[in-house]
Amino acid sequence: MESYHGEYGSLLDSDFQDFIARGLPSGLCGMLPDDLPRLSVLQQNLIGEGSHRLLSSSIRLNIEPKSLTKLPTHSCEVILIERLPIGVFADPFELQHLLQRGVFNNIAVFGDTNLELPSFLSNHSVVEVHMDVGPNLLISHKNGPYINIALPLHARYPPLDASGYSRVKFGAPDVFMCCSIEGNSPNQSCLFSPTGDGAELGSGEIVWRIPAGRKTHAEVVSIVTFISAIVSTLFIVLASIFYSKAIPYKTLKQS
Amino acid sequence: MLENYGNSQNSQNPCQLKAMTSVNIRALLLFSAIFRVILILYGEWQDSHMEVRYTDVDYLVFSDAASLMASGDSPYKRTTYRYSPLLAFLLIPNAIIHRSWGKFLFSASDLLVGFFIRSILKLRRVPENLCTYSVMIWLLNPFTFTIGTRGNCEPIVCAVILWIIICLMNGNVLQAAFWYGLVVHFRIYPIIYALPIILILDSNFFHSGQKPFLSYWTAGHGKTTQSSTDATYHYNMQNVLTKIFTRQRVMFGLVSAIVFFSFTGLFFYLYGWAFLHEALLYHLTRTDPRHNFSVYFYHIYLHYEKEISVLEKFISFLPQFMVQLVLISCFAQDFPICFFVQTVAFVAFNKVITAQYFVWFFCLLPLILPWSSMKLKWEGICCFSVWMGAQIHWLMWGYMLEFKGKNVFLQLWMASLVFLAANTLVLIMIIRHHRYSPVFRHLELKSSKNSVKLE
């Protein structure tokens, strides 16, 4: 399968949009246009609390029931491209583990994957998820079948904020469908970009509130930290000298 | 506390004595080994069947690095691999035989630590039941058996440190120096033991071709004993200055430095700057702003965007430096307690504290317990409760921050202050109840001593 980001280095939104606009091959599946499934993102949700959450994306497929049989579902997959804001990252090793358990067809993280640095020392990253569109993966919904992709994400330490929280906003993901037709020519793949409704978010903008340190604490924290360290040091030093048997010369003389 | 058990030779509680001696060391080691094997097997099951892994994340890092090394690559291609290439080398069978090889190796080291604890105590003629009890404190400690079976490499470091102690007690200075150079290369923190080791390599205790004489355990009451007054070395500046460059000291310093630089040089030649940055410099300059037990974490986070001035670095290093210096001055000759209190203080005052660092002093605790007058009721229980309580308190706030997303930075920081206070209190209590007994006796005093049998 194609990996778009292997072809260019920048992860800026504007560059990515240009890339999409320049065109991706589509419509080579020998199906009538009406039969093309339409993709639209039904809903995106941030599930969980705290610094480790799941970004859940439900992608609806608008397919005519009779077209389902024509759709080569055994070799179709949905590709979700999630561009992560700076304050948040995906752990590539965790994703590999999920991949081994068969949760996704394929998954990759591009960009800044440093697991330890705080926000202001980090950069953008992008997660590309491939998920099979098989009959058993299509969940029935009153509006048609849809697929659920849950991406585990982690918060970085955000820059200091007076309110005590940093707000990280998620943009809309890009969703594609890619199918391979067996028979005509091997390894031919085709790609549909979102058609019809386009990639519309059923839910509002996703915002993740991450606890942040408060600058007003800085002075007090530093002073109290160092005073405690010094006080502890003093106690230990005094106890060592008082209770140690090596320093007092006179106790030895007494024996 | 353990003295009560030691004195039970004449005790009114023969049942207790029988119970203690019947738990012999072989049975204990066998039981501990079987238990660890079961835990490793359980860990494998949990990893493949449950969402939350039993295995430590670090173990997966080591394994990946070992696979890279097995295929001829640099282990540092694996991000967050921050250890010596020796560790990846030891774990190469993970890629060839089975991925649990490392866990078996670490658990075996853990059992070896138990065996070494017994050897060290036996060298000082500690009674059998006290020995067994002390070894149990290590082998049956839940922290101990989980750390090896989850794939943490600290038991190897502990085993090497104890082996160094055994070598010193047997007078094998060269061997001790070799392992010391190696362990400092592997894990930098043992550098704090350099000064006490140098101090005990005194010409009064070490003559070439002769084993040093050890002072033996006695069931003394109170804080001073008869034997220690004869054997106590008069540590003062005059001795240090006049005898500082003894043959043993020079040999130890030279050999350990050669070993350290040889391994470092070899791996620098093989893996370049990546090795130096990840395995050495990272540990020396590590200032992780993410929350951890250290009192400094919030201060580091609040100032992360600014450059830390040299003055600030100096001020934050001063408590650590002072405590280490005073502890060494006071306790060097009784080097098990010296190593123990140094390690506790080192961990407590460090910029970053993670739970795995605790095993560095847990392995030394059994070595000092036979000389402690602390009773289990209630001082021992009090110390244990205070230390554990402070940790649990911190973990509670940590959970609120990390898993509930509440801004509790200030409360978490205060919990780390409480943890520092708990560490200080426990350290002072241990020092207060410790019966200072220098390990080595003067060689010239041998002829005048007639109360202690020599080997």
XYZ file of C-alpha atoms in Angstrom:
710
model
C 0.000 0.000 0.000
C 1.075 3.488 -0.615
C 2.530 5.492 2.154
C 2.134 9.110 1.294
C 4.621 10.446 3.699
C 7.461 8.493 2.307
C 7.355 10.842 -0.624
C 7.741 14.130 1.122
C 9.211 15.316 4.367
C 7.040 18.116 5.527
C 4.142 17.522 7.854
C 2.666 20.952 7.542
C -1.040 21.000 6.841
C -0.699 23.228 3.808
C 1.796 20.924 2.141
C -0.418 17.967 2.820
C -3.460 19.624 1.291
C -1.475 20.439 -1.833
C -0.423 16.835 -2.085
C -4.030 15.698 -1.932
C -5.111 18.307 -4.427
C -2.466 17.253 -6.926
C -4.464 14.130 -7.153
C -4.343 10.630 -6.045
C -5.258 7.904 -8.447
C -8.865 6.995 -8.141
C -11.714 5.444 -9.936
C -9.926 2.574 -11.554
C -12.028 -0.130 -10.089
C -14.327 -0.740 -12.961
C -17.377 0.150 -11.027
C -20.047 2.623 -11.812
C -19.624 5.930 -10.048
C -22.899 5.484 -8.220
C -21.559 2.377 -6.639
C -18.563 4.075 -5.143
C -18.860 3.937 -1.418
C -18.864 7.305 0.165
C -16.809 7.873 3.181
C -17.595 10.308 5.862
C -16.355 10.496 9.376
C -19.299 10.003 11.588
C -17.752 10.992 14.846
C -14.494 11.557 16.630
C -14.259 11.169 20.352
C -11.570 11.336 22.964
C -12.227 8.484 25.345
C -10.745 8.288 28.803
C -9.301 10.628 31.349
C -5.843 11.796 32.166
C -2.704 11.633 30.076
C -3.498 8.418 28.217
C -6.598 8.395 26.076
C -8.117 6.803 23.016
C -8.938 8.831 19.949
C -11.903 7.012 18.540
C -12.914 7.651 14.938
C -16.079 6.154 13.528
C -16.102 6.175 9.751
C -19.359 5.674 7.978
C -19.574 4.016 4.592
C -22.470 5.124 2.474
C -22.973 2.126 0.257
C -26.031 0.944 -1.578
C -26.902 -2.505 -0.264
C -26.717 -4.071 -3.705
C -23.310 -2.560 -4.278
C -21.978 -4.363 -1.258
C -21.671 -7.551 -3.260
C -19.796 -5.795 -6.021
C -17.431 -4.094 -3.647
C -14.266 -6.173 -3.387
C -14.459 -6.089 0.355
C -11.910 -8.766 0.828
C -9.198 -6.439 -0.322
C -10.385 -3.022 0.636
C -9.088 -0.973 3.422
C -9.797 2.337 5.017
C -6.836 4.636 5.531
C -7.061 7.158 8.286
C -4.473 9.897 8.498
C -4.489 11.648 11.805
C -2.274 14.675 12.112
C -1.466 14.987 15.777
C -1.083 18.394 17.412
C 2.172 19.148 19.191
C 1.059 18.380 22.738
C 0.196 14.782 22.029
C 2.010 11.725 20.690
C 1.460 8.115 19.715
C 3.810 5.467 21.026
C 5.111 3.499 18.030
C 5.977 0.487 20.194
C 2.494 0.346 21.657
C 1.046 0.543 18.168
C 3.314 -2.294 17.035
C 1.986 -4.375 19.891
C -1.583 -3.655 18.760
C -0.616 -4.493 15.219
C 0.709 -7.856 16.379
C -2.605 -8.513 18.067
C -4.392 -7.878 14.804
C -6.216 -4.717 15.801
C -5.088 -2.890 12.670
C -4.019 -3.980 9.222
C -1.090 -1.648 9.291
C -0.043 1.392 11.265
C 2.818 3.837 11.191
C 3.847 7.002 12.952
C 5.804 9.704 11.195
C 7.482 12.758 12.585
C 8.421 13.336 16.187
C 8.045 10.081 18.072
C 10.153 11.011 21.082
C 8.291 9.569 24.034
C 9.907 11.670 26.725
C 10.302 15.291 25.717
C 7.824 17.919 26.853
C 5.667 19.825 24.371
C 7.743 22.841 23.647
C 10.714 20.680 22.622
C 8.620 18.489 20.361
C 7.316 18.545 16.857
C 4.325 17.392 14.848
C 3.671 13.797 14.181
C 1.269 11.950 11.956
C -0.297 8.557 12.381
C -1.419 6.566 9.389
C -3.766 3.683 10.113
C -4.887 1.052 7.664
C -7.944 -0.907 8.615
C -9.480 -3.735 6.641
C -13.012 -3.312 5.378
C -14.241 -6.831 5.750
C -17.801 -7.931 6.311
C -17.036 -8.851 9.891
C -15.532 -5.453 10.592
C -18.449 -3.456 9.298
C -20.685 -2.603 12.173
C -24.299 -2.241 11.464
C -25.760 1.114 12.126
C -29.102 2.531 11.211
C -27.428 4.777 8.670
C -25.280 2.088 7.191
C -22.149 0.184 8.012
C -19.308 1.934 9.777
C -15.858 1.171 11.029
C -14.407 2.134 14.352
C -10.721 2.974 14.768
C -9.377 3.622 18.248
C -5.935 5.139 18.485
C -4.147 5.214 21.841
C -2.533 8.592 22.430
C -0.474 10.133 25.221
C -0.120 13.704 26.394
C 3.214 15.433 26.574
C 4.123 17.756 29.394
C 2.642 21.030 28.167
C 4.115 24.502 28.512
C 3.234 26.338 31.692
C -0.175 27.931 31.803
C -1.709 30.308 34.297
C -5.008 28.450 34.251
C -3.356 25.190 35.183
C -4.448 23.444 31.993
C -3.273 23.427 28.429
C -5.793 22.942 25.644
C -4.757 20.815 22.714
C -7.037 20.894 19.697
C -7.348 18.137 17.127
C -7.939 18.867 13.496
C -10.069 16.747 11.236
C -8.422 13.582 9.973
C -8.152 12.603 6.347
C -9.870 9.425 5.360
C -9.332 7.377 2.239
C -10.331 4.031 0.951
C -7.981 1.841 -0.989
C -8.951 -1.289 -2.801
C -6.992 -3.908 -4.688
C -8.655 -5.799 -7.461
C -7.511 -9.319 -7.930
C -7.702 -10.748 -11.394
C -7.174 -7.877 -13.798
C -3.638 -7.070 -13.003
C -1.832 -8.077 -9.884
C -1.032 -5.478 -7.282
C -3.189 -2.829 -8.848
C -4.457 -0.519 -6.259
C -6.907 2.252 -6.443
C -7.790 4.997 -4.162
C -10.881 6.971 -3.522
C -10.646 10.240 -1.792
C -13.678 11.139 0.233
C -16.596 11.738 -2.042
C -20.048 12.971 -1.564
C -20.341 14.539 1.780
C -16.628 14.795 2.185
C -14.871 14.250 5.462
C -17.324 15.884 7.749
C -17.104 15.616 11.429
C -20.320 14.676 13.068
C -18.989 15.863 16.395
C -17.496 19.238 17.230
C -13.851 20.077 17.594
C -11.951 17.727 19.899
C -10.124 19.441 22.726
C -7.865 17.693 25.215
C -7.287 19.453 28.529
C -3.866 18.547 29.879
C -2.736 19.665 33.345
C 0.057 22.207 33.133
C 2.316 23.762 35.684
C 1.610 27.266 36.865
C 4.329 29.871 36.504
C 3.210 31.564 39.724
C 4.381 28.504 41.630
C 7.926 28.740 40.335
C 9.499 30.882 43.019
C 7.834 29.266 46.008
C 8.494 25.753 44.722
C 12.170 26.422 44.091
C 12.750 28.032 47.471
C 10.869 25.411 49.451
C 12.511 22.562 47.500
C 15.992 23.793 48.255
C 15.198 24.581 51.868
C 13.812 21.056 52.380
C 16.872 19.547 50.769
C 19.141 21.577 53.018
C 17.124 20.808 56.157
C 17.177 17.065 55.363
C 20.894 17.274 54.747
C 21.409 18.941 58.107
C 19.422 16.321 59.954
C 21.331 13.492 58.321
C 24.678 15.156 58.939
C 23.895 15.787 62.596
C 22.591 12.270 63.135
C 25.659 10.768 61.477
C 28.048 12.768 63.599
C 26.119 12.218 66.800
C 25.494 8.516 66.422
C 28.631 7.492 64.618
C 31.355 5.716 66.551
C 34.248 6.680 64.347
C 34.556 10.388 64.997
C 34.483 10.559 68.849
C 38.097 9.884 69.740
C 37.369 9.965 73.479
C 35.124 6.884 73.525
C 38.061 4.817 72.307
C 40.338 6.139 74.981
C 37.898 4.991 77.602
C 38.178 1.302 76.688
C 15.361 -6.627 66.313
C 17.465 -9.418 64.943
C 19.597 -9.442 68.059
C 16.607 -10.823 69.891
C 16.641 -13.761 67.515
C 20.394 -14.085 67.817
C 20.106 -14.236 71.586
C 17.501 -16.900 71.378
C 20.243 -19.462 71.791
C 19.203 -19.285 75.429
C 15.722 -18.087 74.766
C 12.521 -19.036 76.456
C 11.021 -19.749 73.072
C 12.527 -22.949 71.689
C 9.664 -23.369 69.251
C 10.597 -20.129 67.555
C 14.237 -21.167 67.379
C 13.365 -24.537 65.873
C 11.114 -22.908 63.308
C 13.864 -20.526 62.252
C 16.647 -23.082 61.907
C 14.463 -25.561 60.089
C 14.108 -23.100 57.240
C 17.519 -23.875 55.908
C 19.115 -21.911 53.175
C 18.887 -24.604 50.521
C 15.162 -24.961 50.946
C 14.809 -21.207 50.856
C 16.801 -20.842 47.654
C 14.952 -23.714 46.018
C 11.579 -22.323 46.960
C 12.561 -18.856 45.739
C 13.824 -20.289 42.449
C 10.645 -22.255 41.797
C 8.516 -19.264 42.702
C 10.399 -17.050 40.268
C 10.055 -19.584 37.462
C 6.316 -19.672 38.061
C 6.172 -15.886 37.990
C 8.084 -15.735 34.710
C 5.719 -18.264 33.142
C 2.743 -16.340 34.484
C 4.222 -13.151 33.067
C 4.395 -14.716 29.621
C 0.763 -15.753 29.903
C -0.341 -12.310 31.038
C 1.547 -10.596 28.228
C -0.230 -12.585 25.568
C -3.692 -12.657 27.081
C -4.230 -9.370 28.825
C -4.154 -5.772 27.787
C -1.831 -4.726 30.619
C 1.574 -6.353 30.353
C 3.401 -8.034 33.223
C 6.749 -7.442 31.555
C 8.460 -4.139 32.158
C 8.653 -1.767 29.209
C 12.429 -1.583 29.686
C 12.746 -5.319 29.059
C 11.245 -4.894 25.623
C 13.752 -2.123 24.993
C 16.642 -4.418 26.002
C 15.280 -7.240 23.852
C 14.958 -5.041 20.799
C 18.472 -3.722 21.333
C 19.735 -7.301 21.703
C 18.086 -8.324 18.410
C 19.713 -5.363 16.715
C 23.066 -6.374 18.132
C 22.533 -9.993 17.101
C 22.070 -8.836 13.525
C 25.237 -6.777 13.681
C 23.602 -3.392 14.229
C 24.089 -0.847 16.948
C 21.779 -1.373 19.937
C 21.388 2.393 20.112
C 19.174 2.324 17.076
C 16.532 1.337 19.547
C 15.242 4.584 21.070
C 15.320 4.831 24.857
C 18.033 2.136 25.120
C 20.232 3.805 27.712
C 22.496 1.045 28.928
C 25.868 -0.406 28.174
C 26.060 -2.629 25.082
C 27.053 -5.364 27.535
C 23.439 -5.691 28.549
C 22.272 -6.155 24.980
C 25.081 -8.654 24.541
C 23.924 -10.651 27.550
C 20.425 -10.717 26.126
C 21.327 -11.895 22.627
C 19.900 -15.339 23.458
C 16.536 -13.540 23.689
C 16.598 -13.361 19.934
C 18.072 -16.831 19.430
C 16.638 -19.078 22.133
C 13.591 -17.514 23.729
C 12.487 -14.011 24.621
C 12.363 -14.934 28.336
C 16.076 -15.717 28.538
C 16.775 -12.297 30.063
C 14.170 -12.750 32.773
C 15.716 -16.067 33.755
C 19.132 -14.440 33.815
C 17.948 -11.575 36.009
C 16.074 -13.887 38.366
C 19.157 -16.089 38.647
C 21.171 -12.968 39.579
C 18.539 -12.200 42.144
C 19.011 -15.668 43.688
C 22.772 -15.152 43.506
C 22.343 -11.970 45.539
C 20.608 -14.041 48.218
C 23.491 -16.511 48.167
C 26.070 -13.722 48.391
C 24.250 -12.120 51.315
C 24.586 -15.387 53.165
C 28.272 -15.704 52.230
C 29.041 -12.214 53.474
C 27.231 -12.778 56.752
C 28.908 -16.159 57.192
C 32.330 -14.562 56.689
C 31.578 -12.455 59.712
C 30.330 -15.441 61.725
C 26.730 -14.331 61.974
C 24.616 -17.134 63.516
C 22.764 -19.378 61.094
C 19.270 -18.279 61.976
C 20.131 -14.589 61.616
C 21.690 -15.346 58.246
C 18.613 -17.130 57.024
C 16.348 -14.386 58.277
C 18.418 -11.739 56.527
C 18.421 -13.691 53.280
C 14.650 -14.054 53.536
C 14.337 -10.270 53.740
C 15.790 -10.178 50.229
C 14.428 -13.330 48.606
C 10.881 -13.019 49.878
C 10.588 -9.273 49.398
C 7.780 -8.752 46.833
C 9.702 -5.900 45.298
C 12.675 -8.186 44.715
C 10.950 -11.053 42.999
C 8.837 -8.857 40.786
C 11.761 -6.817 39.601
C 13.717 -9.759 38.193
C 10.724 -11.605 36.772
C 9.434 -8.478 35.045
C 12.736 -8.129 33.256
C 14.569 -5.401 35.112
C 18.352 -5.665 35.014
C 19.139 -4.255 38.495
C 19.675 -7.693 40.148
C 22.807 -8.102 38.030
C 24.224 -4.846 39.396
C 23.354 -5.879 42.955
C 25.036 -9.253 42.497
C 28.224 -7.598 41.242
C 28.296 -5.119 44.132
C 27.947 -7.918 46.653
C 30.635 -9.897 44.873
C 32.934 -6.892 45.171
C 32.238 -6.838 48.918
C 33.099 -10.538 49.142
C 36.326 -9.990 47.204
C 37.337 -7.162 49.509
C 36.584 -9.225 52.581
C 38.711 -12.043 51.185
C 41.531 -9.703 50.311
C 41.155 -10.105 46.507
C 41.776 -6.483 45.732
C 42.557 -7.025 42.053
C 39.374 -8.938 41.414
C 37.346 -6.380 43.341
C 38.915 -3.644 41.224
C 38.051 -5.432 37.980
C 34.400 -5.918 38.893
C 34.190 -2.406 40.261
C 35.408 -0.892 37.002
C 32.917 -3.052 35.154
C 29.935 -2.208 37.339
C 30.626 1.539 37.157
C 30.728 1.215 33.372
C 27.446 -0.685 33.477
C 25.587 1.542 35.897
C 27.220 4.773 36.963
C 25.862 5.084 40.491
C 28.392 2.686 42.162
C 30.951 5.459 41.727
C 29.706 6.710 45.097
C 31.383 3.697 46.723
C 34.812 4.643 45.395
C 35.889 6.742 48.349
C 34.857 4.307 51.110
C 36.559 1.437 49.276
C 39.726 3.458 48.965
C 39.546 4.313 52.639
C 39.220 0.725 53.822
C 42.133 -0.413 51.651
C 44.365 0.631 54.459
C 47.791 -0.870 55.026
C 46.748 -1.661 58.589
C 44.241 -4.122 57.208
C 45.749 -5.263 53.935
C 49.174 -6.756 53.528
C 50.112 -8.406 50.292
C 49.848 -12.160 50.381
C 47.720 -12.131 53.504
C 43.995 -12.176 53.930
C 42.616 -9.320 55.989
C 41.226 -10.120 59.410
C 37.542 -9.596 59.771
C 35.713 -8.565 62.887
C 32.984 -11.007 63.758
C 29.424 -10.562 64.799
C 28.714 -10.500 68.503
C 25.399 -10.419 70.308
C 26.106 -7.063 71.849
C 23.507 -5.002 73.576
C 23.340 -1.278 73.368
C 25.325 0.806 71.037
C 28.933 -0.131 71.730
C 30.566 -3.512 72.042
C 33.790 -4.662 73.586
C 35.251 -5.978 70.358
C 34.642 -2.846 68.400
C 36.644 -0.616 70.703
C 39.769 -2.676 70.157
C 39.197 -3.000 66.490
C 38.024 0.501 65.720
C 40.263 2.264 63.376
C 41.155 5.756 64.436
C 40.032 7.586 61.419
C 41.595 10.997 61.450
C 43.255 13.324 59.030
C 46.762 12.372 60.082
C 46.331 8.794 58.934
C 44.750 9.835 55.705
C 47.538 12.168 54.795
C 50.452 9.959 55.752
C 49.186 6.715 54.326
C 47.025 7.820 51.453
C 48.923 6.143 48.648
C 49.130 2.578 49.800
C 49.855 -0.190 47.348
C 46.335 -1.580 47.553
C 44.770 1.800 46.943
C 46.910 2.546 43.947
C 46.255 -0.910 42.490
C 42.549 -0.684 43.042
C 42.306 2.781 41.554
C 44.468 1.893 38.572
C 42.858 -1.435 37.726
C 39.276 -0.201 38.072
C 40.065 2.899 36.010
C 41.719 0.768 33.308
C 38.744 -1.591 33.191
C 36.258 1.274 33.072
C 38.061 3.155 30.329
C 38.776 -0.001 28.352
C 35.136 -0.977 28.153
C 34.064 2.597 27.535
C 36.726 3.009 24.886
C 35.854 -0.281 23.191
C 32.180 0.578 22.938
C 32.915 4.099 21.819
C 35.019 2.604 19.039
C 32.193 0.231 18.095
C 29.171 2.474 18.472
C 30.432 6.039 18.463
C 28.826 9.043 20.059
C 25.443 7.361 20.302
C 26.922 5.082 22.962
C 28.431 7.953 24.917
C 25.303 10.065 24.830
C 22.813 7.362 25.647
C 24.742 5.177 28.063
C 26.795 7.756 29.955
C 26.026 11.415 29.394
C 22.281 10.954 29.557
C 22.544 9.599 33.107
C 24.887 12.317 34.235
C 22.807 15.177 32.897
C 19.360 13.706 33.170
C 16.746 16.239 34.214
C 13.437 14.666 33.439
C 10.577 17.093 34.043
C 8.025 14.306 34.144
C 6.668 13.565 37.557
C 8.652 11.176 39.729
C 9.384 10.738 43.456
C 12.149 13.330 43.461
C 11.559 16.663 45.233
C 13.171 18.402 42.296
C 10.716 17.305 39.597
C 8.332 20.268 39.821
C 11.176 22.753 40.088
C 12.720 21.233 36.938
C 9.394 21.341 35.080
C 8.712 24.943 36.053
C 12.154 25.989 34.875
C 12.462 23.675 31.899
C 12.112 26.431 29.349
C 14.839 28.462 30.956
C 18.509 27.704 31.084
C 19.592 26.488 34.485
C 22.428 28.644 35.758
C 25.651 27.174 37.063
C 24.805 28.519 40.520
C 21.487 26.665 40.518
C 23.151 23.440 39.448
C 25.688 23.863 42.218
C 23.023 24.522 44.837
C 21.054 21.456 43.816
C 24.169 19.292 43.911
C 25.359 20.617 47.293
C 23.014 18.618 49.578
C 23.916 15.394 47.769
C 27.611 16.122 47.952
C 27.581 17.090 51.627
C 25.537 14.112 52.736
C 27.766 11.685 50.839
C 30.901 13.218 52.294
C 29.695 13.164 55.893
C 28.311 9.628 55.633
C 31.590 8.381 54.204
C 33.583 10.143 56.915
C 31.472 8.624 59.651
C 30.910 5.094 58.404
C 33.575 4.126 55.889
C 35.190 1.440 58.034
C 31.881 -0.339 58.546
C 31.390 -0.359 54.836
C 28.118 -2.340 54.568
C 26.277 0.356 56.541
C 28.284 2.972 54.692
C 27.219 1.658 51.306
C 23.643 1.322 52.514
C 23.231 4.840 53.913
C 25.089 6.331 50.972
C 22.747 4.611 48.536
C 19.590 5.625 50.381
C 20.786 9.223 50.527
C 21.928 9.160 46.900
C 18.523 7.985 45.724
C 16.628 10.385 48.011
C 18.537 13.467 46.852
C 18.703 12.524 43.183
C 17.057 14.679 40.520
C 15.051 11.725 39.291
C 13.795 8.829 41.404
C 12.137 5.780 39.954
C 11.026 2.731 41.913
C 13.722 0.503 40.411
C 16.403 2.524 42.223
C 15.134 1.178 45.555
C 16.581 -2.234 44.831
C 20.057 -0.656 44.993
C 19.753 -0.378 48.755
C 17.346 -3.280 49.333
C 20.180 -5.657 48.483
C 22.393 -4.036 51.141
C 19.750 -3.995 53.886
C 20.203 -7.677 54.849
C 23.914 -6.985 55.370
C 23.292 -4.489 58.158
C 20.294 -5.985 59.926
C 22.308 -8.340 62.183
C 23.998 -5.265 63.627
C 20.825 -3.293 64.182
C 19.294 -2.894 67.596
C 16.014 -1.787 66.068
C 13.152 -3.902 67.278
C 10.505 -5.038 64.845
C 7.855 -3.826 67.323
C 7.365 -1.002 66.987
C 10.330 0.828 65.547
C 10.801 -1.488 62.587
C 7.136 -1.505 61.717
C 7.006 2.264 62.186
C 9.906 2.852 59.770
C 8.449 0.510 57.224
C 4.976 2.067 57.481
C 6.251 5.623 57.241
C 8.330 4.857 54.141
C 5.624 2.843 52.405
C 2.934 5.287 53.472
C 4.802 8.227 51.969
C 5.177 6.298 48.708
C 1.534 5.318 48.557
C 0.551 8.899 49.294
C 2.690 10.109 46.390
C 1.325 7.400 44.099
C -2.205 8.485 44.913
C -1.524 12.049 43.719
C 0.425 10.706 40.770
C -2.602 8.660 39.774
C -4.833 11.746 40.012
C -2.492 13.645 37.727
C -1.707 10.992 35.178
C -4.870 8.942 35.000
C -7.553 11.398 36.063
C -6.101 14.472 34.401
C -6.449 16.736 37.426
C -3.952 19.499 38.009
C -2.479 18.350 41.289
C 1.123 19.338 40.617
C 1.391 21.241 43.878
C -0.024 18.394 45.950
C 2.196 15.891 44.129
C 5.235 18.053 44.802
C 4.305 18.257 48.477
C 3.942 14.475 48.512
C 7.502 14.252 47.217
C 8.612 16.533 50.073
C 6.895 14.146 52.470
C 8.715 11.259 50.789
C 12.052 13.014 51.277
C 11.156 13.549 54.933
C 10.241 9.859 55.259
C 13.554 8.825 53.692
C 15.421 11.146 56.061
C 13.579 9.813 59.079
C 14.147 6.168 58.193
C 17.799 6.851 57.462
C 18.288 8.551 60.826
C 16.493 5.727 62.640
C 18.706 3.134 60.964
C 21.850 5.097 61.806
C 20.712 5.533 65.383
C 20.097 1.830 65.905
C 23.112 0.576 64.070
C 25.889 -0.998 66.070
C 28.960 0.409 64.385
C 31.430 -2.414 63.772
C 34.282 -1.902 61.346
C 34.718 -4.860 59.053
C 38.496 -5.168 59.237
C 40.806 -5.496 62.177
C 44.333 -4.277 62.492
C 46.785 -6.957 61.417
C 49.243 -6.058 64.218
C 46.567 -6.623 66.829
C 46.296 -10.278 65.907
C 48.917 -11.425 68.339
C 47.371 -9.533 71.224
C 43.860 -10.823 70.600
C 43.042 -14.067 72.221
C 39.299 -13.997 72.412
C 38.425 -14.519 68.776
C 39.415 -17.585 66.804
C 40.842 -17.089 63.357
C 40.184 -19.243 60.343
